[in-house]
Structure formats: structure tokens, C-alpha cells
Short mmCIF file of C-alpha atoms in Angstrom, two decimals:
data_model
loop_
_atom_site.label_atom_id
_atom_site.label_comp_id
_atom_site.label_asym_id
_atom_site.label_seq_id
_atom_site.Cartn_x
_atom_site.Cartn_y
_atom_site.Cartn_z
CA UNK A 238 88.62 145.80 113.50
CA UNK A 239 91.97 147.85 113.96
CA UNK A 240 95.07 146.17 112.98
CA UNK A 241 96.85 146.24 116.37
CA UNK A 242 93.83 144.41 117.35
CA UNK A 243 94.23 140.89 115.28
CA UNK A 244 97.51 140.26 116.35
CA UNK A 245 97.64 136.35 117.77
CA UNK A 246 100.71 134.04 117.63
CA UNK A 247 98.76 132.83 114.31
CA UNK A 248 99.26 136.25 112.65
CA UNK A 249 101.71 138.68 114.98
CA UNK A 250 102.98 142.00 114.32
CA UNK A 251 106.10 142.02 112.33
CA UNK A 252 109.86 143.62 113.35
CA UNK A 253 112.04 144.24 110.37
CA UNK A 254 115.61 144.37 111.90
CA UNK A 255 118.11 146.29 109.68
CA UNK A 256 121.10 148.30 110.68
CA UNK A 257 119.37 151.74 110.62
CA UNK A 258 116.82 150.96 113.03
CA UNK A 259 113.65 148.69 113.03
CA UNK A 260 110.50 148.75 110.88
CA UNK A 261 106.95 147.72 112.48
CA UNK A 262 104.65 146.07 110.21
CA UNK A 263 100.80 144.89 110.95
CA UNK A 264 100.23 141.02 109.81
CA UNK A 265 98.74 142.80 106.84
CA UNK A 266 101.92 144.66 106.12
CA UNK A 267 100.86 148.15 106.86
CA UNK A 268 103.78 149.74 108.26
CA UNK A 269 102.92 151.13 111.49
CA UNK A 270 106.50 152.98 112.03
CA UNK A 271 110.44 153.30 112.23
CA UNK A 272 112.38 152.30 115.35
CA UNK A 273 115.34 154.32 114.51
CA UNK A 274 119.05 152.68 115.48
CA UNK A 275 120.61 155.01 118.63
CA UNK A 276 123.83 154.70 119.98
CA UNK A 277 124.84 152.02 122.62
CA UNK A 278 124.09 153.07 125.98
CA UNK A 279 121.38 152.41 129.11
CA UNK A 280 118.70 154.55 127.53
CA UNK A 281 118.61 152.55 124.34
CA UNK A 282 116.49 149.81 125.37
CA UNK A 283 114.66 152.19 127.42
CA UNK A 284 113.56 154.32 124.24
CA UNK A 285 113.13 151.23 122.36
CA UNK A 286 110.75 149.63 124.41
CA UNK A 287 108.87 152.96 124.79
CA UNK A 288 108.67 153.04 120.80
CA UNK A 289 107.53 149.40 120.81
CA UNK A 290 104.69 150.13 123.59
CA UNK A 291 103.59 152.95 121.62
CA UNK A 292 103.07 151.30 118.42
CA UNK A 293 101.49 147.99 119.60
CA UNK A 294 99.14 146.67 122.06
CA UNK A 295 100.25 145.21 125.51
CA UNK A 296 100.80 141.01 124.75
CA UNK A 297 100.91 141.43 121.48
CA UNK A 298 103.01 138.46 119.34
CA UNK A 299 105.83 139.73 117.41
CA UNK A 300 107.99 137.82 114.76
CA UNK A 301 110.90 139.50 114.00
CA UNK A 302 113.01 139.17 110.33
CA UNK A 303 116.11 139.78 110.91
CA UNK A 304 118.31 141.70 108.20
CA UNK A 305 121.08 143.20 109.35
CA UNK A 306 124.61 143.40 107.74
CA UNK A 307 126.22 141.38 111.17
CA UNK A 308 124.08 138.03 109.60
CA UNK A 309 125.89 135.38 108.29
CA UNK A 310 124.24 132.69 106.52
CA UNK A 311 125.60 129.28 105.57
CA UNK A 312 124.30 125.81 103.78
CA UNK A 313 125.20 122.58 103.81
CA UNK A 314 124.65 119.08 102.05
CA UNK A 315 124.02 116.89 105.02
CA UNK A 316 122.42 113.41 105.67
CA UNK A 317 118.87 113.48 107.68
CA UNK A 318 119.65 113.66 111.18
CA UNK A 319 117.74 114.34 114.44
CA UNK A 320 116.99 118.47 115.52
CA UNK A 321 119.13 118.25 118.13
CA UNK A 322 121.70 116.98 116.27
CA UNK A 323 121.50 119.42 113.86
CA UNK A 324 121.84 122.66 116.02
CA UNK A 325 125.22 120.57 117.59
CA UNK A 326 126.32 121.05 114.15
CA UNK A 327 125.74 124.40 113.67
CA UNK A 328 127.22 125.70 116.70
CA UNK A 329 130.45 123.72 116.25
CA UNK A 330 130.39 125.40 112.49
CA UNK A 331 129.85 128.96 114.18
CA UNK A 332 132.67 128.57 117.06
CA UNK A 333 135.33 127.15 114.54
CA UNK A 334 134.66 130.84 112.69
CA UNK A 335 133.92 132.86 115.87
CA UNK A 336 136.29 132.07 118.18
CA UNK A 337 135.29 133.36 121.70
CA UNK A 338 132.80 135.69 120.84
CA UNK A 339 128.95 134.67 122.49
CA UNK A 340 126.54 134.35 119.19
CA UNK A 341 123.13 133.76 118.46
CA UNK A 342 122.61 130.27 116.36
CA UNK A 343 119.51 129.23 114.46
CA UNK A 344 119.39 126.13 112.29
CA UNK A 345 117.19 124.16 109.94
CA UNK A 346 116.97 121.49 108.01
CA UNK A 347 115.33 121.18 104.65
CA UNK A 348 114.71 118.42 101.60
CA UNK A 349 116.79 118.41 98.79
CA UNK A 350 116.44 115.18 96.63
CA UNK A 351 119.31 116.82 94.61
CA UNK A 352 121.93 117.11 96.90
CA UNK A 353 124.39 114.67 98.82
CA UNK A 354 122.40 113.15 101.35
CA UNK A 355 119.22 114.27 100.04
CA UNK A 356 119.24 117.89 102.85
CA UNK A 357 120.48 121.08 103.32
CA UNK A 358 121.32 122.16 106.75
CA UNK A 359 121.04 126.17 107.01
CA UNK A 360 123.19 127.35 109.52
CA UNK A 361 122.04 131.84 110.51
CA UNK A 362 124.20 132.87 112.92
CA UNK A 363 125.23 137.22 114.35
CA UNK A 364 126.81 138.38 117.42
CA UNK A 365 124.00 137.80 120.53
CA UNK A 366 125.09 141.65 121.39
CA UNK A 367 122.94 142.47 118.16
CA UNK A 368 119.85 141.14 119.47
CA UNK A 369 120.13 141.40 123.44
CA UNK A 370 118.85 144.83 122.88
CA UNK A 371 115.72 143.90 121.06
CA UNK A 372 115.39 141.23 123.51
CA UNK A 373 115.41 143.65 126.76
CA UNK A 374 113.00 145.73 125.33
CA UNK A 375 110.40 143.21 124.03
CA UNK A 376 110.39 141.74 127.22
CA UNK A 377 109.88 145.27 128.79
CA UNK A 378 107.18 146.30 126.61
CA UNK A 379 105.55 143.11 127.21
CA UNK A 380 105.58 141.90 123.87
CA UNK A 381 105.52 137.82 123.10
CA UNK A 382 108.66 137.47 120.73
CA UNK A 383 107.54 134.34 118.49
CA UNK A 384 110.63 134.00 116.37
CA UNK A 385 113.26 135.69 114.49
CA UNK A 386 114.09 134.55 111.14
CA UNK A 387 116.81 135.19 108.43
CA UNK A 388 115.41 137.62 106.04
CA UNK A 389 117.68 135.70 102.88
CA UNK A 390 115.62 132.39 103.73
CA UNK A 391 112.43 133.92 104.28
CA UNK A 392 112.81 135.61 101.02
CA UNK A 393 113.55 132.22 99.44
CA UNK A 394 110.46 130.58 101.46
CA UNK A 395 108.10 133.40 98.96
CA UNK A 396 109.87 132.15 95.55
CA UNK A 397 107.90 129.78 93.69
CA UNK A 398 109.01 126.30 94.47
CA UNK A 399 108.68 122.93 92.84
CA UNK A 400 109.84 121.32 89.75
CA UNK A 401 108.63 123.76 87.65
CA UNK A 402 110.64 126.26 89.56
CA UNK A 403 114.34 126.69 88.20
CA UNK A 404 116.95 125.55 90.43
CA UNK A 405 119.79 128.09 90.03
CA UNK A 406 118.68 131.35 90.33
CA UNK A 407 119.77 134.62 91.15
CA UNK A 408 117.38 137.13 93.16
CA UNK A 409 117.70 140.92 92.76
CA UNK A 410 116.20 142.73 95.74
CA UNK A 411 115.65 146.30 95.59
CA UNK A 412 114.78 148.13 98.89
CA UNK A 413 115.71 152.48 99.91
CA UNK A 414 119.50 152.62 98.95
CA UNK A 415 120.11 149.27 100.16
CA UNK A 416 120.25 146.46 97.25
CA UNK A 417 120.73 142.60 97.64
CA UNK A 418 122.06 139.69 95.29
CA UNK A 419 121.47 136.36 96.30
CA UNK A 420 122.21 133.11 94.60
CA UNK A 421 120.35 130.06 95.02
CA UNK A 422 120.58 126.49 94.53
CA UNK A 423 117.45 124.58 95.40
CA UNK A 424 116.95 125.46 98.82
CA UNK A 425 120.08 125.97 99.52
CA UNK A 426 121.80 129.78 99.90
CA UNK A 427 125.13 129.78 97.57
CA UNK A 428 125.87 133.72 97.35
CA UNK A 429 124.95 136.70 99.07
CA UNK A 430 126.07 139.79 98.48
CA UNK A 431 124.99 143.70 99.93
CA UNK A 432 125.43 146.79 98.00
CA UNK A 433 124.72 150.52 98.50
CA UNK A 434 122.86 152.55 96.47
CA UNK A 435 123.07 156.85 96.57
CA UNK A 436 120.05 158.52 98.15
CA UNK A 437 117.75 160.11 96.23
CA UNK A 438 118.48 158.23 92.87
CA UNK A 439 115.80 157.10 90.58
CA UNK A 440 114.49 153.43 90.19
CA UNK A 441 116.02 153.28 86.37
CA UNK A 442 119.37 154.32 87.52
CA UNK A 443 119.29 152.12 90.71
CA UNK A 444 118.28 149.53 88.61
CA UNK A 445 121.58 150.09 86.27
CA UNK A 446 123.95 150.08 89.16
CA UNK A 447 122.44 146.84 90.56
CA UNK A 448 122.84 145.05 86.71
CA UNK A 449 126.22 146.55 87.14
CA UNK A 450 126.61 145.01 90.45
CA UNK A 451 125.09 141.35 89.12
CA UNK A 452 127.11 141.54 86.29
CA UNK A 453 130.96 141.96 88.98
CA UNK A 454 129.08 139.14 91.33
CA UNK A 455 128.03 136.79 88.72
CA UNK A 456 131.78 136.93 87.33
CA UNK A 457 132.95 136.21 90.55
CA UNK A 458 130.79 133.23 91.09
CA UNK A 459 131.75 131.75 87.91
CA UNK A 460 135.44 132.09 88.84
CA UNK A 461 134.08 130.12 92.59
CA UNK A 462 132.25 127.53 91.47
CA UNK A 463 132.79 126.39 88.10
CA UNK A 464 130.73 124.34 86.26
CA UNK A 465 127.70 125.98 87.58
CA UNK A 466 126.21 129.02 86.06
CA UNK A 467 123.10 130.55 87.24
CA UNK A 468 120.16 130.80 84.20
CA UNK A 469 117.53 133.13 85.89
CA UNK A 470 117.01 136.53 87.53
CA UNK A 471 114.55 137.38 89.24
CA UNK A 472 114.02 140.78 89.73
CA UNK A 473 111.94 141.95 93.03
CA UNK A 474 111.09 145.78 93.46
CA UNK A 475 110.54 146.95 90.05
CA UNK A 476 107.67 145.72 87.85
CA UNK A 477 109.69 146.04 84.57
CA UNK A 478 113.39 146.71 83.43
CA UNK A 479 114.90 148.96 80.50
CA UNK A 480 115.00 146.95 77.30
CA UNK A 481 118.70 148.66 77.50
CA UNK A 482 119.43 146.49 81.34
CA UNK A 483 117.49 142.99 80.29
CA UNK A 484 119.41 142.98 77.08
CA UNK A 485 122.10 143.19 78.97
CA UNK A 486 121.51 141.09 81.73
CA UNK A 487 120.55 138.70 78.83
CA UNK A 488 123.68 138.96 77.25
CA UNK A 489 125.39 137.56 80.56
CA UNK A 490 122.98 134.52 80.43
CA UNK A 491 120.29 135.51 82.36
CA UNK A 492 116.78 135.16 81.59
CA UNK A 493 115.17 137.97 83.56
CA UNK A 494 111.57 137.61 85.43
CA UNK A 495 110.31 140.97 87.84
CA UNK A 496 107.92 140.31 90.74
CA UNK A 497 105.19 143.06 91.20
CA UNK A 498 104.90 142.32 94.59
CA UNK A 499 107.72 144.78 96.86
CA UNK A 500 110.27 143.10 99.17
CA UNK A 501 107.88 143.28 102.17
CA UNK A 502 105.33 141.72 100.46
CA UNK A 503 107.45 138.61 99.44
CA UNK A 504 108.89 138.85 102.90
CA UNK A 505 105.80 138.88 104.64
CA UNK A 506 104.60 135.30 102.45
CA UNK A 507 107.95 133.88 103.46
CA UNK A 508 108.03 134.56 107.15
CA UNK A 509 104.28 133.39 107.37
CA UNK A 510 106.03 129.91 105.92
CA UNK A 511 108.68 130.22 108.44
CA UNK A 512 106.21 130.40 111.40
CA UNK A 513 106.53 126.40 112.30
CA UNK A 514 108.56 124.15 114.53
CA UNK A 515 111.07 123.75 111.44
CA UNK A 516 111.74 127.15 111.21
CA UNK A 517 115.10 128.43 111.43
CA UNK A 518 114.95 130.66 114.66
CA UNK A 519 117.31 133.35 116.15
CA UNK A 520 116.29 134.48 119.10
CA UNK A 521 118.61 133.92 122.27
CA UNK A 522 118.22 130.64 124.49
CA UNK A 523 116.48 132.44 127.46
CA UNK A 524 114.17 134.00 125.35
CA UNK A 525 113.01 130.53 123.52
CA UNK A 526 113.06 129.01 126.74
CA UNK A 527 111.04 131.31 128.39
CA UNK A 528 108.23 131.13 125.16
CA UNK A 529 108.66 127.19 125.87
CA UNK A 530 107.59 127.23 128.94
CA UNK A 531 104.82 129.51 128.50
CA UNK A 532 103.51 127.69 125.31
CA UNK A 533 103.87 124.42 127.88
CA UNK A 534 101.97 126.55 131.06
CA UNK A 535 98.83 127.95 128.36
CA UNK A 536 99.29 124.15 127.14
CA UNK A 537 98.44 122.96 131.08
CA UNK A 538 96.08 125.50 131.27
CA UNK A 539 93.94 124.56 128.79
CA UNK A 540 94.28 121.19 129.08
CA UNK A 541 93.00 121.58 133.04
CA UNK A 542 89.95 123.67 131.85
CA UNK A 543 89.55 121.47 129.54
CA UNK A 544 89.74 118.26 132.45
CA UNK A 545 87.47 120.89 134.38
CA UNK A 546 85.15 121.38 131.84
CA UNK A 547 84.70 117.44 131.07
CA UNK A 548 84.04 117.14 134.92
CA UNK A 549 81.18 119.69 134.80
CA UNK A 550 79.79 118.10 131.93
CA UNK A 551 80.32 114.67 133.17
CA UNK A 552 78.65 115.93 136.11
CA UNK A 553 75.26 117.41 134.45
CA UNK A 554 74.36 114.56 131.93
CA UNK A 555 75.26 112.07 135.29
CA UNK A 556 72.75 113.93 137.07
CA UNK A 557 70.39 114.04 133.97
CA UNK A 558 70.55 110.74 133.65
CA UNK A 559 70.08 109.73 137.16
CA UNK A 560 66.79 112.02 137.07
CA UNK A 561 65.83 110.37 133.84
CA UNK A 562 66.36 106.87 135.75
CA UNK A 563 64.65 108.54 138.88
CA UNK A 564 61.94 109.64 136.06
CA UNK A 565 61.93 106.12 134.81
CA UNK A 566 61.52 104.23 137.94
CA UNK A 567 58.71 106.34 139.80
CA UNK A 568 56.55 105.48 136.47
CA UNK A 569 57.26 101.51 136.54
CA UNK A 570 57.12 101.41 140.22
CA UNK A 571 53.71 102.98 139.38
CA UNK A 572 52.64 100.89 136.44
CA UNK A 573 53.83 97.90 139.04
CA UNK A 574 51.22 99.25 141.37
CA UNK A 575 48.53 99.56 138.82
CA UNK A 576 48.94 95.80 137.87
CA UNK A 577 49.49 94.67 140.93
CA UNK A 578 46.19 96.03 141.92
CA UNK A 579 44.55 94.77 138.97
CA UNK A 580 45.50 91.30 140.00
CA UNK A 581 44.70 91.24 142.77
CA UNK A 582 41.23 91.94 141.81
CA UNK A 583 41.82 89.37 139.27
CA UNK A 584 42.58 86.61 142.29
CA UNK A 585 39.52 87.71 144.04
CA UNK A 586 37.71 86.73 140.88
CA UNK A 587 39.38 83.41 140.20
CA UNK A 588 39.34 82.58 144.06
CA UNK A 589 35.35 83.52 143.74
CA UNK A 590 34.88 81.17 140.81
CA UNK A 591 37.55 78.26 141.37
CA UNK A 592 34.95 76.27 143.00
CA UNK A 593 32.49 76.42 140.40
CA UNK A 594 35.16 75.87 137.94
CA UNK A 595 36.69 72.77 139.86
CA UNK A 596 32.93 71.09 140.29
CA UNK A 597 32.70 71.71 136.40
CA UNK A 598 36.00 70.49 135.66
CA UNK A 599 35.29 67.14 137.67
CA UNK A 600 32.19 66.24 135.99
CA UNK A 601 33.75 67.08 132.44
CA UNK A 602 36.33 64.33 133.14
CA UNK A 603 33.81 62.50 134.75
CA UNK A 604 31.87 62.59 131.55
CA UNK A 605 35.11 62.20 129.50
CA UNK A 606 35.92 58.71 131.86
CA UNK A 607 32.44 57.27 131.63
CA UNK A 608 32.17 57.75 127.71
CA UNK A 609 35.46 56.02 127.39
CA UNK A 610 34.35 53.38 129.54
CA UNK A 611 31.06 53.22 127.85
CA UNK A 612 33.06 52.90 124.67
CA UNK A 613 35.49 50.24 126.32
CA UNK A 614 32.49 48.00 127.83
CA UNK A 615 30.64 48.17 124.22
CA UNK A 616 33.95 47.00 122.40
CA UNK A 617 34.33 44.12 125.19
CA UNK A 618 30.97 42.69 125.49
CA UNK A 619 30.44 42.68 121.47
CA UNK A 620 31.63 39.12 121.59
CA UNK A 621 31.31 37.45 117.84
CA UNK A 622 29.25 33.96 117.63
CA UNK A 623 30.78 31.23 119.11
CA UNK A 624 32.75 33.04 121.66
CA UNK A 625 31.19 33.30 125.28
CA UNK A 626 32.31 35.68 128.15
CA UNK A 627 32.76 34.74 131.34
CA UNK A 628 34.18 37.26 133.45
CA UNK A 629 35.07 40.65 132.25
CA UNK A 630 36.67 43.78 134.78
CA UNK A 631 37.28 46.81 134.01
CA UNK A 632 39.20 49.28 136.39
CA UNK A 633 40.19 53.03 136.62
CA UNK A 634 43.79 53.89 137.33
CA UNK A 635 44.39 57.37 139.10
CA UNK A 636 46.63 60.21 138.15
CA UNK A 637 46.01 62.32 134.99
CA UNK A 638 45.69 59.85 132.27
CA UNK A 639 42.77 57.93 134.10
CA UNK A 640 44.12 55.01 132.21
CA UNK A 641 41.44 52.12 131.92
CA UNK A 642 42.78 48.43 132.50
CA UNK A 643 40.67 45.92 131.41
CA UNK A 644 40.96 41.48 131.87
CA UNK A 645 38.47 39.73 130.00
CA UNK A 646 38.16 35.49 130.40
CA UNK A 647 36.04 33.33 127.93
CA UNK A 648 35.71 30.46 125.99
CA UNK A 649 35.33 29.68 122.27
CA UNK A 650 33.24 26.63 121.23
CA UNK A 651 32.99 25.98 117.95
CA UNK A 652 31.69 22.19 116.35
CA UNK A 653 32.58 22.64 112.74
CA UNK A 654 35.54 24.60 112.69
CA UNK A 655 38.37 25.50 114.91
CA UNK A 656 38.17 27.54 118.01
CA UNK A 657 40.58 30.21 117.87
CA UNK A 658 38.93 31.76 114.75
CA UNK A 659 36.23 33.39 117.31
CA UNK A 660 38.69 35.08 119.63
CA UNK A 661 40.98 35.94 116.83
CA UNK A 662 38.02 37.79 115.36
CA UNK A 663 37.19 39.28 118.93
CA UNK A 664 40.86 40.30 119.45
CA UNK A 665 40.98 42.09 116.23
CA UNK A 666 37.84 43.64 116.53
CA UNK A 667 39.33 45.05 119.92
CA UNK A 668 42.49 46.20 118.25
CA UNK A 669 39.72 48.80 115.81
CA UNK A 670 39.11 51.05 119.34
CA UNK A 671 41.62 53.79 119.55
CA UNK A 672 43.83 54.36 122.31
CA UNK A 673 43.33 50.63 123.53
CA UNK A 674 46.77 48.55 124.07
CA UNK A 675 46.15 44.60 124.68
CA UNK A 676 48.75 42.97 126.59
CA UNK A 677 50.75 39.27 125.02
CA UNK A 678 48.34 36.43 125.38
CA UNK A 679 49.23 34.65 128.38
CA UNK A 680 46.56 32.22 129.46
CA UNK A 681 44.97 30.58 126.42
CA UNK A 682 43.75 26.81 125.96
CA UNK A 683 42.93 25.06 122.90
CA UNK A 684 41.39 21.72 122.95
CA UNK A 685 40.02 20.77 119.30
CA UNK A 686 39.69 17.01 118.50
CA UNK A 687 39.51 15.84 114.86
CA UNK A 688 37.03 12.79 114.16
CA UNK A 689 38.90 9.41 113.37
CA UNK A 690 38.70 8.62 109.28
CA UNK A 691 37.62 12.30 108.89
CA UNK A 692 41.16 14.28 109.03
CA UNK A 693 40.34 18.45 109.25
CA UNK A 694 36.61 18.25 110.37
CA UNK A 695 37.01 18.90 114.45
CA UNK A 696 34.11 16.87 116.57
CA UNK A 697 34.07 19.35 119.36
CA UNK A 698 36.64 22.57 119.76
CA UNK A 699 37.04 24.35 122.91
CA UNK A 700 39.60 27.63 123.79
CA UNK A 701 39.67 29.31 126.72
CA UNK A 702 41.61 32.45 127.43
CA UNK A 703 42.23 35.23 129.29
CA UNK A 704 42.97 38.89 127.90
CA UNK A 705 44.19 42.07 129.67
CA UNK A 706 45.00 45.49 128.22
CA UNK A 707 44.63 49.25 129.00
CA UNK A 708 42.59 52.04 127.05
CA UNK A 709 44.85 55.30 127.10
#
């Protein structure tokens, strides 16, 4: 895979923006070419954009890190407060200073538990006539400008961060007779100051004019802000110094540190960091606006295939299922069928044999009703001695139960003893036969008479009675 080819708005193509002209880097920092500054004029943008469509591909994204000598960066304790907010605060900052001149604002807002308010509120601001031009001919080339950052904070976004991470520091950056001093505090930008260096001088004496140049700029911030004196240097563009230079850069009270990695290395780690919604970003109104609304339009887009895609899909398992339910019901209306026919020929059977089966089920209760009255009639007519029946009846109640009520009349005559001993032995010899229920005495007559002189010893004792019950 080519480089120009895995540009996305994850990983675009990178514009380095200095005064000389414009560098153009791949994601992976290969440096595909120099834009070279020409003067003001209609064919500018015109040869611009031609450069631009000959080094990348048609809709490529491009982030752009702006570092030219027109950008002025400032930082401010502030209190938390909203983003839109924020950017009224940095525009009133940049028209109290720029009077009537139309400029180019970006703003962010980052945490600083150190600080008043616990933020600092970067303010990047450069004439908009310095980036029109890049604007015109992005736009003509068909390029999709992402952002345009402030090379001083993207270069601070690459420093290590965190507690272990000093807080004042100074930053030495070495690039082809251009050098940079910046001084930091947190994440906040303190100092920055731009120097020339000679063409065609060597690293060790560009080195010694820059430790020259920290050692006039660290005076003068010393003399600014007192009480606050930078501890650490950190060189970036050289992978060692002179024991001669970090001596002396020791000797002003600066520990030294070098970072192997060159400027567009560190640049290209920061600007990766700066690629979010609270990045500080410098390109002009129209052209945010415009990336807005095509951000929101790809957003709609997707979000209807997406709507499309759920119909379509919604569609096919609704039809699966209905042919699955289809499926379902063609095999129980067919199982339905099966048993249905197998009853049927079940009926036929039970309608052939329900005669047979009602004649034998009549003469097994018929049986059943003429043992129980077998067993009633044998229980009623075993009368004890002494006790004579008269009339006994026994009838068959319809209905399910076939309930057997019985009435039973008789006499007990007894000459030595009394008469109701006989039918109290009969009645509780009819109480032994299960299932049978004997209803209160109701008609019973005792007539004993005791012999004068002889009290206890009966002459001649008679009872008669009447009993009725039912055999469940």
C-alpha cells in the first residue's frame, strides 16, 4: 500500500505551514515535497493548488500545522467555562490587540489543577490573509482540510506529560536555519521566542548560537517574571550536546535532556493528539463550516443506509419467519389431519362396541346391586333369639349411588329378661355392615311387667319397633 493511499480523516496527509513555503508530509512522516512561498498575486493559489494536486490524491484529508512567524500565541488562567464561551473570549482578546484587521482565531481549553481556576485557555490567533490562500487552493485541489493547529502547542502535546513530567521547562527546537525557544508552564505557553541561524553552518556551531540565544532569553525571562525560574531543557534536534554547551547551559540552571526523535517526528505525535473536538483549530469560519456540514451530510448518510439496511434486514428474517410459521403450520395442520383421521376410526370402534360395553356395564352393576342387596337381606333377616320380624322392605333408589333404603318392623318377647336387649343386639349387629346408615328410632314400644313381691324378674316383656336406614 502507497502512502498517498491510507490517507482517511483518521490519519490525513500533513501541511507544514512556515514562511518559506509549505512542507507535505505522509501520516507516516515521509516528506512527499516543498510548496515553495511565491509572491502575492492571482496565480498563487493557482500554482499552489496545482502543487497540492500533484502530490496527493483527489479527497484526500489534510491537517495542516501551522508555523509561521505571523502566529501569535497566548495563555490564560481561566475558570471552566462552556466552548462557546471560550472562543467569545478569545476573539475579544484578539480585537483589543488587532484593531480592525480580519484574523483567524482558534481556542482551547485545557486542565491545569495548578493554576487559578484550575484551566488554561490558549488563545492562536494570525492575520486570515495568511491562510485564505491555503484555503482557496485546498478547496480547488479538492482536498478535505481537517484542521490547522499551532505548531508551539502541538509540540507541547508530544512532551511527556504527567506528574513525573517537570512543570517549567524550556524546549530547544532545532530545524534548517530556523531555531525556536519556548517556555512552558504546565500546559500553559509562557515564552516564545524565533531566531535565525546562517545557512550552511554545522549542528555543533548551531547548537552554540542557540545556548547563546537561551542563555539572552532566559535572562530576560527572569527579569519578566520573577520568582519563577525554569529547571529543564529539553533539547529536540540533536541527540547529544558538547560537554563545553551542557556545562554551560548547566551553569545557568538548566538540567539538559535531548530527544532523538527530529522536530517532525515530535510534531507529527502532537498533532495526532490535537486531532479531536478539543483541539485548538485555525482554519477560517467558512471552511469549518463547510467540514461541519459535510461531517453532518456523511453523518445522515450513513445513518439512512444504515435505517435502509435495518429495513432490508427487517424485511428478510420477517419473511423467514413467516415461511418458518408457514413451515410450521402446513405440518400441524397435517399432524391435525392425521389424528383427526385416527379418531375417527377410533369412534367407529367405540360406536361398534358401545353396545356391548353398555349391556356389560348394566349387568356388572346389576351384579354389584344384587350382592349388596344379598348382603343387606342376610344382615336384616339374621334376627338374634327372642326377636321376631314382621315385615321387612327393602327398596332401590335411582341415580348413580343405587342407594338401598331399608324399614324393618318386629317385636321382641322375652320372659326372663327385658325386651330391648334383643333389638339392641340386632341393631348393633346391623351397625357391623359397611356402608349401612340406620335412621333415629322413631316407633318403638316397650311393655315389660315386673311380678308383684319379685322386684327385677319381668313376667312377660314385649317391644315392638320399627327401623329404617339406607346402605350406601
Amino acid at each position: 500500500m502507497t502512502p498517498r493511499s491510507r490517507s482517511s480523516a483518521r490519519h490525513p496527509f500533513l501541511l507544514f505551514l512556515e514562511d518559506h513555503g509549505a512542507r507535505v508530509l505522509t501520516p507516516d512522516g515521509l516528506d512527499l515535497g516543498l510548496i515553495r512561498d511565491t509572491p502575492e498575486g492571482p496565480g498563487r493559489r493557482t500554482q499552489w493548488a496545482e502543487e497540492l494536486r500533484r502530490l496527493l490524491p483527489k479527497g484526500a484529508s489534510v491537517q495542516a500545522c501551522v508555523g509561521l512567524s505571523s502566529l501569535s500565541v497566548q495563555c490564560q488562567e481561566t475558570p471552566p467555562m462552556p466552548a462557546k464561551e471560550a472562543l467569545d473570549v478569545a476573539r475579544r482578546v484578539v480585537a483589543t490587540e488587532n484593531p480592525g484587521e480580519p484574523m483567524l482565531v482558534g481556542h482551547a481549553l485545557d486542565v491545569d489543577a495548578e493554576a487559578r481556576g484550575g484551566h488554561v485557555h490558549w488563545t492562536a490567533y494570525l492575520p486570515a490573509s495568511h491562510l485564505s490562500g491555503w484555503a482557496s487552493a485546498l478547496e480547488a485541489a479538492d482536498l478535505d482540510w481537517v484542521q490547522a493547529s499551532a505548531w508551539p502547542r502541538a509540540l507541547l502535546k508530544a512532551l511527556p506529560q504527567g506528574a513525573d513530567a517537570p512543570r517549567d521547562r524550556v524546549v530547544l527546537a532545532l530545524a534548517p536555519q530556523l531555531g525556536r525557544l519556548l517556555f512552558f508552564r504546565g500546559p500553559s505557553l509562557v515564552l516564545q521566542r524565533t531566531f535565525r541561524l546562517s545557512e550552511g553552518l554545522s549542528l555543533e556551531d548551531s547548537l552554540e548560537l542557540s545556548v547563546e540565544e537561551t542563555a539572552r532569553t532566559l535572562q530576560f525571562y527572569k527579569q519578566k517574571f520573577r520568582g519563577t525560574v525554569p529547571g529543564d531543557l529539553v533539547v529536540v534536534g540533536a541527540a547529544s550536546l558538547p560537554e563545553a554547551l551542557d556545562r554551560r547551559l548547566r551553569a545557568l540552571g538548566l538540567a539538559t535532556s535531548c530527544a532523538p526523535e527530529s522536530l517532525d517526528d515530535l510534531l507529527l505525535l502532537g498533532l495526532a493528539q490535537e486531532r479531536s473536538p478539543q483541539g485548538l483549530d485555525l482554519r477560517p469560519g467558512h471552511v469549518q463550516e463547510s467540514h461541519r456540514r459535510r461531517t453532518l451530510k456523511a453523518v445522515l448518510v450513513l445513518a439512512a443506509m444504515g435505517v435502509l439496511v435495518a429495513f432490508i434486514l427487517g424485511g428478510g428474517l420477517v419473511r423467514g419467519r413467516e415461511k418458518a410459521l408457514e413451515a410450521e403450520a402446513a405440518r400441524v395442520e397435517a399432524e391435525l389431519a392425521r389424528r383427526l383421521a385416527s379418531d375417527q376410526g377410533r369412534l367407529r370402534v367405540v360406536a361398534a362396541r358401545s353396545p356391548l360395553l353398555r349391556l356389560r356395564a348394566a349387568e356388572q352393576r346389576a351384579a354389584q346391586s344384587t350382592e349388596r342387596i344379598s348382603r343387606l337381606a342376610t344382615s336384616l333377616f339374621s334376627a338374634p333369639p327372642g326377636l321376631e320380624l314382621e315385615k321387612v322392605e327393602i327398596q332401590q333408589h335411582p341415580g348413580p349411588g343405587a342407594d338401598l333404603a331399608f324399614q324393618v318392623s318386629g317385636t321382641a318377647l322375652t320372659e326372663s329378661s327385658f325386651s330391648v336387649g334383643p333389638l339392641a343386639g340386632y341393631v348393633s349387629d346391623l351397625q357391623r355392615l359397611s356402608g349401612l346408615a340406620l335412621d333415629p328410632l322413631q316407633e318403638v314400644s316397650v311393655s315389660d311387667r315386673i311380678q308383684a313381691g319379685e322386684p327385677g324378674v319381668p313376667t312377660r316383656a314385649l317391644t315392638r319397633f320399627t327401623l329404617s336406614g339406607r346402605l350406601r
